[in-house]
Short mmCIF file of C-alpha atoms in Angstrom, two decimals:
data_model
loop_
_atom_site.label_atom_id
_atom_site.label_comp_id
_atom_site.label_asym_id
_atom_site.label_seq_id
_atom_site.Cartn_x
_atom_site.Cartn_y
_atom_site.Cartn_z
CA MET A 1 93.80 196.24 81.69
CA THR A 2 96.19 193.45 82.63
CA THR A 3 95.56 189.88 83.83
CA GLU A 4 97.88 187.82 85.95
CA SER A 5 98.77 184.42 84.51
CA ALA A 6 97.61 181.53 86.66
CA VAL A 7 100.45 179.62 88.29
CA THR A 8 99.89 175.85 88.62
CA THR A 9 101.51 173.93 91.46
CA CYS A 10 101.97 170.29 92.39
CA PHE A 11 98.95 168.93 94.28
CA ARG A 12 101.28 167.22 96.75
CA HIS A 13 103.70 170.13 97.07
CA PRO A 14 101.69 173.39 96.77
CA LYS A 15 104.81 175.56 96.85
CA VAL A 16 106.38 173.87 93.80
CA GLU A 17 105.36 175.20 90.41
CA SER A 18 104.36 172.49 87.94
CA HIS A 19 103.13 172.27 84.38
CA VAL A 20 102.88 168.48 83.99
CA ARG A 21 99.68 166.55 84.68
CA CYS A 22 99.29 162.95 85.82
CA THR A 23 97.95 160.99 82.85
CA ARG A 24 95.62 159.05 85.13
CA CYS A 25 94.08 161.58 87.54
CA ASP A 26 94.93 164.75 85.57
CA ARG A 27 96.40 166.55 88.60
CA TYR A 28 99.57 168.64 88.37
CA ILE A 29 102.71 166.92 89.63
CA CYS A 30 106.27 168.11 90.25
CA PRO A 31 109.40 166.18 89.18
CA SER A 32 109.73 164.47 92.58
CA CYS A 33 106.19 163.08 92.28
CA MET A 34 106.48 161.92 88.67
CA ARG A 35 106.61 158.23 87.85
CA GLU A 36 107.12 157.14 84.27
CA ALA A 37 104.14 155.30 82.78
CA ALA A 38 103.45 153.64 79.45
CA VAL A 39 102.23 157.04 78.25
CA GLY A 40 103.44 160.19 80.00
CA HIS A 41 103.81 160.32 83.77
CA GLN A 42 101.69 159.35 86.74
CA CYS A 43 101.64 160.53 90.33
CA VAL A 44 102.72 158.36 93.25
CA GLU A 45 99.14 157.66 94.39
CA CYS A 46 98.00 156.52 90.95
CA VAL A 47 101.00 154.22 90.58
CA GLN A 48 100.27 152.62 93.98
CA GLU A 49 96.58 152.28 93.17
CA GLY A 50 97.43 150.67 89.85
CA ALA A 51 99.75 148.18 91.53
CA ARG A 52 96.96 147.17 93.93
CA SER A 53 94.47 146.69 91.10
CA VAL A 54 96.77 144.49 89.01
CA ARG A 55 95.77 140.87 89.41
CA GLN A 56 98.68 138.81 90.69
CA ALA A 57 99.71 135.81 88.64
CA ARG A 58 98.63 132.45 90.05
CA THR A 59 99.75 128.88 89.51
CA ALA A 60 97.48 126.17 88.13
CA PHE A 61 96.53 125.31 91.72
CA GLY A 62 95.74 128.87 92.81
CA GLY A 63 98.97 129.66 94.65
CA ARG A 64 100.87 132.90 94.28
CA ILE A 65 103.88 132.59 92.04
CA SER A 66 107.16 132.87 93.96
CA THR A 67 110.73 132.14 92.94
CA VAL A 68 112.00 131.70 96.51
CA PRO A 69 111.04 128.43 98.29
CA LEU A 70 110.82 130.20 101.64
CA VAL A 71 108.68 127.61 103.42
CA THR A 72 111.04 124.81 102.37
CA TYR A 73 113.97 126.80 103.76
CA VAL A 74 112.13 127.35 107.06
CA LEU A 75 111.12 123.69 107.38
CA ILE A 76 114.68 122.51 106.79
CA GLY A 77 115.92 125.06 109.32
CA LEU A 78 113.43 123.86 111.95
CA ASN A 79 114.43 120.23 111.41
CA VAL A 80 118.12 121.07 111.72
CA LEU A 81 117.57 123.17 114.86
CA ALA A 82 115.57 120.33 116.43
CA TYR A 83 118.38 117.91 115.55
CA LEU A 84 120.96 120.14 117.20
CA ALA A 85 118.75 120.30 120.28
CA GLU A 86 118.63 116.48 120.34
CA MET A 87 122.40 116.30 120.07
CA ALA A 88 122.85 118.78 122.91
CA ARG A 89 120.17 117.24 125.13
CA PRO A 90 119.19 113.62 124.26
CA SER A 91 116.11 113.84 126.51
CA VAL A 92 114.48 116.10 123.89
CA GLU A 93 113.71 113.09 121.71
CA ASP A 94 112.02 111.17 124.52
CA ARG A 95 110.02 114.25 125.48
CA PHE A 96 108.74 115.15 122.02
CA ASP A 97 108.80 112.04 119.81
CA MET A 98 105.58 110.56 118.47
CA LEU A 99 104.35 108.14 121.13
CA GLY A 100 100.78 106.97 121.59
CA THR A 101 101.11 105.35 125.00
CA VAL A 102 103.40 103.12 127.03
CA PRO A 103 102.86 99.54 128.27
CA ALA A 104 101.02 99.04 131.54
CA GLY A 105 103.22 99.47 134.57
CA TYR A 106 105.28 102.37 133.19
CA TYR A 107 104.91 106.07 133.91
CA PRO A 108 101.96 107.23 131.75
CA GLU A 109 102.99 109.44 128.85
CA GLY A 110 102.21 109.93 125.17
CA VAL A 111 99.26 111.16 123.13
CA ALA A 112 96.85 108.98 125.10
CA HIS A 113 97.80 110.87 128.26
CA GLY A 114 97.24 114.40 126.96
CA GLU A 115 100.48 114.99 125.06
CA TRP A 116 98.79 115.61 121.71
CA TYR A 117 101.61 117.91 120.61
CA ARG A 118 103.66 114.78 119.91
CA LEU A 119 101.56 114.29 116.76
CA LEU A 120 103.54 117.12 115.15
CA THR A 121 106.71 117.55 117.19
CA GLY A 122 107.83 114.02 116.38
CA ALA A 123 107.87 114.95 112.70
CA PHE A 124 110.68 117.45 113.33
CA LEU A 125 112.95 115.04 115.22
CA HIS A 126 115.36 112.43 113.82
CA LEU A 127 117.56 109.60 115.02
CA THR A 128 120.94 110.68 116.36
CA PRO A 129 124.33 108.95 115.83
CA ALA A 130 124.10 107.62 119.39
CA GLU A 131 121.14 105.48 118.28
CA GLY A 132 122.99 103.56 115.59
CA THR A 133 124.63 103.85 112.19
CA PHE A 134 121.38 105.08 110.62
CA GLY A 135 121.41 108.15 112.87
CA ILE A 136 122.99 110.94 110.83
CA ALA A 137 121.79 109.38 107.57
CA HIS A 138 118.21 109.71 108.79
CA ILE A 139 118.14 113.49 108.79
CA LEU A 140 120.44 113.84 105.76
CA MET A 141 118.20 111.68 103.58
CA ASN A 142 115.03 113.40 104.73
CA MET A 143 116.39 116.91 104.26
CA LEU A 144 117.78 116.05 100.83
CA ALA A 145 114.35 114.73 99.80
CA LEU A 146 112.65 117.80 101.28
CA TRP A 147 115.00 120.08 99.36
CA ASN A 148 114.58 118.27 96.03
CA VAL A 149 110.81 117.72 96.08
CA GLY A 150 109.72 120.51 98.40
CA ARG A 151 110.94 123.27 96.11
CA VAL A 152 108.98 121.87 93.17
CA VAL A 153 105.78 121.39 95.14
CA GLU A 154 106.00 124.79 96.84
CA ALA A 155 106.52 126.56 93.52
CA GLN A 156 103.29 125.03 92.20
CA LEU A 157 101.08 125.23 95.28
CA GLY A 158 102.20 128.49 96.79
CA ARG A 159 103.36 128.92 100.36
CA VAL A 160 100.08 128.61 102.27
CA ARG A 161 98.81 125.51 100.45
CA TYR A 162 102.24 123.93 100.62
CA LEU A 163 102.55 124.45 104.37
CA ALA A 164 99.06 123.03 104.94
CA LEU A 165 99.98 120.00 102.83
CA TYR A 166 103.22 119.42 104.76
CA LEU A 167 101.65 119.68 108.21
CA LEU A 168 98.61 117.55 107.32
CA SER A 169 100.89 114.89 105.84
CA ALA A 170 103.00 114.88 109.00
CA LEU A 171 99.85 114.65 111.10
CA GLY A 172 98.44 111.86 108.92
CA GLY A 173 101.60 109.83 109.44
CA SER A 174 101.48 110.29 113.21
CA VAL A 175 97.80 109.37 113.42
CA LEU A 176 98.34 106.10 111.55
CA VAL A 177 101.21 105.28 113.92
CA LEU A 178 98.86 105.98 116.82
CA LEU A 179 96.16 103.73 115.35
CA ILE A 180 98.39 100.76 114.50
CA ALA A 181 101.48 100.95 116.70
CA PRO A 182 100.73 103.30 119.61
CA GLU A 183 103.54 101.94 121.81
CA THR A 184 106.24 102.49 119.18
CA PRO A 185 108.22 105.75 119.59
CA THR A 186 108.56 107.36 116.17
CA VAL A 187 110.57 110.31 114.86
CA GLY A 188 111.29 111.77 111.45
CA ALA A 189 109.96 114.01 108.68
CA SER A 190 109.40 111.02 106.42
CA GLY A 191 105.62 111.08 106.76
CA ALA A 192 105.49 114.67 105.56
CA ILE A 193 107.96 113.93 102.77
CA PHE A 194 105.89 110.97 101.58
CA GLY A 195 102.98 113.42 101.45
CA LEU A 196 105.06 115.70 99.25
CA GLY A 197 105.86 112.70 97.05
CA ALA A 198 102.16 112.00 96.62
CA ALA A 199 101.64 115.67 95.77
CA TYR A 200 104.41 115.52 93.17
CA TYR A 201 102.70 112.55 91.52
CA VAL A 202 99.22 114.13 91.49
CA MET A 203 100.64 117.41 90.18
CA GLY A 204 102.50 115.56 87.45
CA ARG A 205 99.31 113.86 86.30
CA ARG A 206 97.35 117.11 86.43
CA LEU A 207 99.92 119.23 84.59
CA GLY A 208 101.08 116.65 82.07
CA TYR A 209 104.63 116.18 83.32
CA ASP A 210 106.93 113.62 81.74
CA MET A 211 105.55 110.74 83.79
CA ARG A 212 108.64 108.60 83.27
CA ALA A 213 110.57 110.74 85.73
CA VAL A 214 107.58 111.03 88.07
CA ASN A 215 106.93 107.28 88.03
CA GLN A 216 110.60 106.58 88.66
CA TYR A 217 110.53 108.82 91.71
CA MET A 218 107.31 107.26 92.98
CA GLY A 219 108.73 103.79 92.41
CA GLY A 220 111.68 104.63 94.66
CA LEU A 221 109.31 106.08 97.25
CA LEU A 222 107.11 102.98 97.29
CA LEU A 223 110.18 100.73 97.50
CA TRP A 224 111.32 102.68 100.54
CA LEU A 225 107.81 102.30 101.98
CA VAL A 226 108.19 98.52 101.78
CA LEU A 227 111.74 98.51 103.14
CA SER A 228 110.75 100.79 105.99
CA ALA A 229 108.80 97.90 107.49
CA TRP A 230 112.21 96.60 108.64
CA VAL A 231 114.05 99.90 109.09
CA THR A 232 111.75 102.69 110.28
CA SER A 233 108.01 103.35 110.59
CA TRP A 234 106.02 102.20 107.57
CA GLN A 235 102.86 103.40 109.32
CA GLY A 236 104.12 106.97 109.38
CA HIS A 237 105.15 106.77 105.74
CA LEU A 238 101.84 105.33 104.57
CA GLY A 239 99.81 107.80 106.64
CA GLY A 240 101.72 110.74 105.17
CA LEU A 241 101.36 109.37 101.65
CA LEU A 242 97.59 108.99 101.97
CA ALA A 243 97.06 112.38 103.61
CA GLY A 244 99.24 114.16 101.04
CA GLY A 245 97.43 112.47 98.18
CA VAL A 246 94.00 113.49 99.48
CA VAL A 247 95.00 117.11 100.01
CA THR A 248 96.65 117.46 96.60
CA LEU A 249 93.69 115.88 94.80
CA ALA A 250 91.54 118.62 96.30
CA TYR A 251 94.07 121.24 95.26
CA ALA A 252 94.40 119.91 91.74
CA TYR A 253 90.79 119.22 90.79
CA ALA A 254 88.90 122.00 92.53
CA PRO A 255 87.04 124.12 89.92
CA ARG A 256 88.93 127.19 88.75
CA ASP A 257 86.37 129.75 89.82
CA GLY A 258 85.36 131.57 92.96
CA ARG A 259 84.71 128.28 94.74
CA ARG A 260 88.27 126.98 94.39
CA VAL A 261 89.72 128.45 97.57
CA LEU A 262 86.66 127.40 99.57
CA ILE A 263 86.81 123.82 98.29
CA GLN A 264 90.55 123.53 98.84
CA ALA A 265 90.36 124.97 102.35
CA GLY A 266 87.31 122.85 103.11
CA ALA A 267 89.14 119.67 102.10
CA CYS A 268 92.05 120.54 104.40
CA VAL A 269 89.73 121.30 107.31
CA ALA A 270 87.73 118.10 106.70
CA LEU A 271 90.91 116.01 106.73
CA LEU A 272 92.12 117.75 109.88
CA VAL A 273 88.81 117.05 111.61
CA LEU A 274 88.92 113.40 110.50
CA LEU A 275 92.44 112.94 111.84
CA LEU A 276 91.55 114.56 115.16
CA VAL A 277 88.42 112.44 115.51
CA LEU A 278 90.43 109.26 114.82
CA THR A 279 92.95 110.40 117.42
CA TRP A 280 90.22 111.05 119.98
CA VAL A 281 88.60 107.65 119.37
CA LYS A 282 91.94 105.85 119.69
CA VAL A 283 92.87 107.80 122.83
CA ALA A 284 89.51 106.91 124.37
CA ASP A 285 90.15 103.26 123.55
CA LEU A 286 93.65 103.30 125.01
CA THR A 287 92.73 105.10 128.20
CA GLY A 288 89.61 102.96 128.62
CA GLY A 289 91.67 99.79 128.27
CA ALA A 290 94.23 101.06 130.78
CA ALA A 291 91.53 101.95 133.23
CA ALA A 292 90.04 98.49 132.94
#
């Protein structure tokens, strides 16, 4: 009496004979399906499942760790593209700068007349050389600041939180311009960058940075805030600084448990709602006054 020896084959390739088992699921695997593991070999499916189950490293603020400041690159690129568009067609600035309203007797335009997009588009525009000696320096200084501080903040917050911080800071700057100086056309990323500066300060306090360097940076930022009263828009700078500080405080001091994401997102949404309500109230006041 004779017995035939059982032939084992790869579970993914039934025609390929195999004598090696996956150390995780115990199924037979052929050489093309083997993946080296800490002990023995694993199949492709088990390796993929293991990768999904591994908890990704997070920063102190809950963001995913990334070595590439992608959002900072994109923001700089958008600012540069907008600047090139301004150079090619100067009317772009007049069409998209931050403007609340115009004096009585002029063609109605601005946020008060339905152009709410100006609250954000103005933050991606800058003065051009045709508008004075400060023209090219305006975008160069802002992009240099965005590059230096943005990379640090993005690395700590992660891309989603960082983008929310940037946009809310830009919006905060525009809203304060609308509230205080609605007839003043305003352009520049400075409001958002002041928000990043506030974030850098709050993060430094939270993480125990060498505060001498942080305080020196903040001192320069506050000095520029004062000088901007004669040069650019101090309202936009102050609005961005306040908005960025509020958002980062929520990021930094939210409890590190399952509620953290909800609290951080809730703070961003609450600030957004507040800014939109303030805009609506001011618009109603401006249009009501014009109608009178």
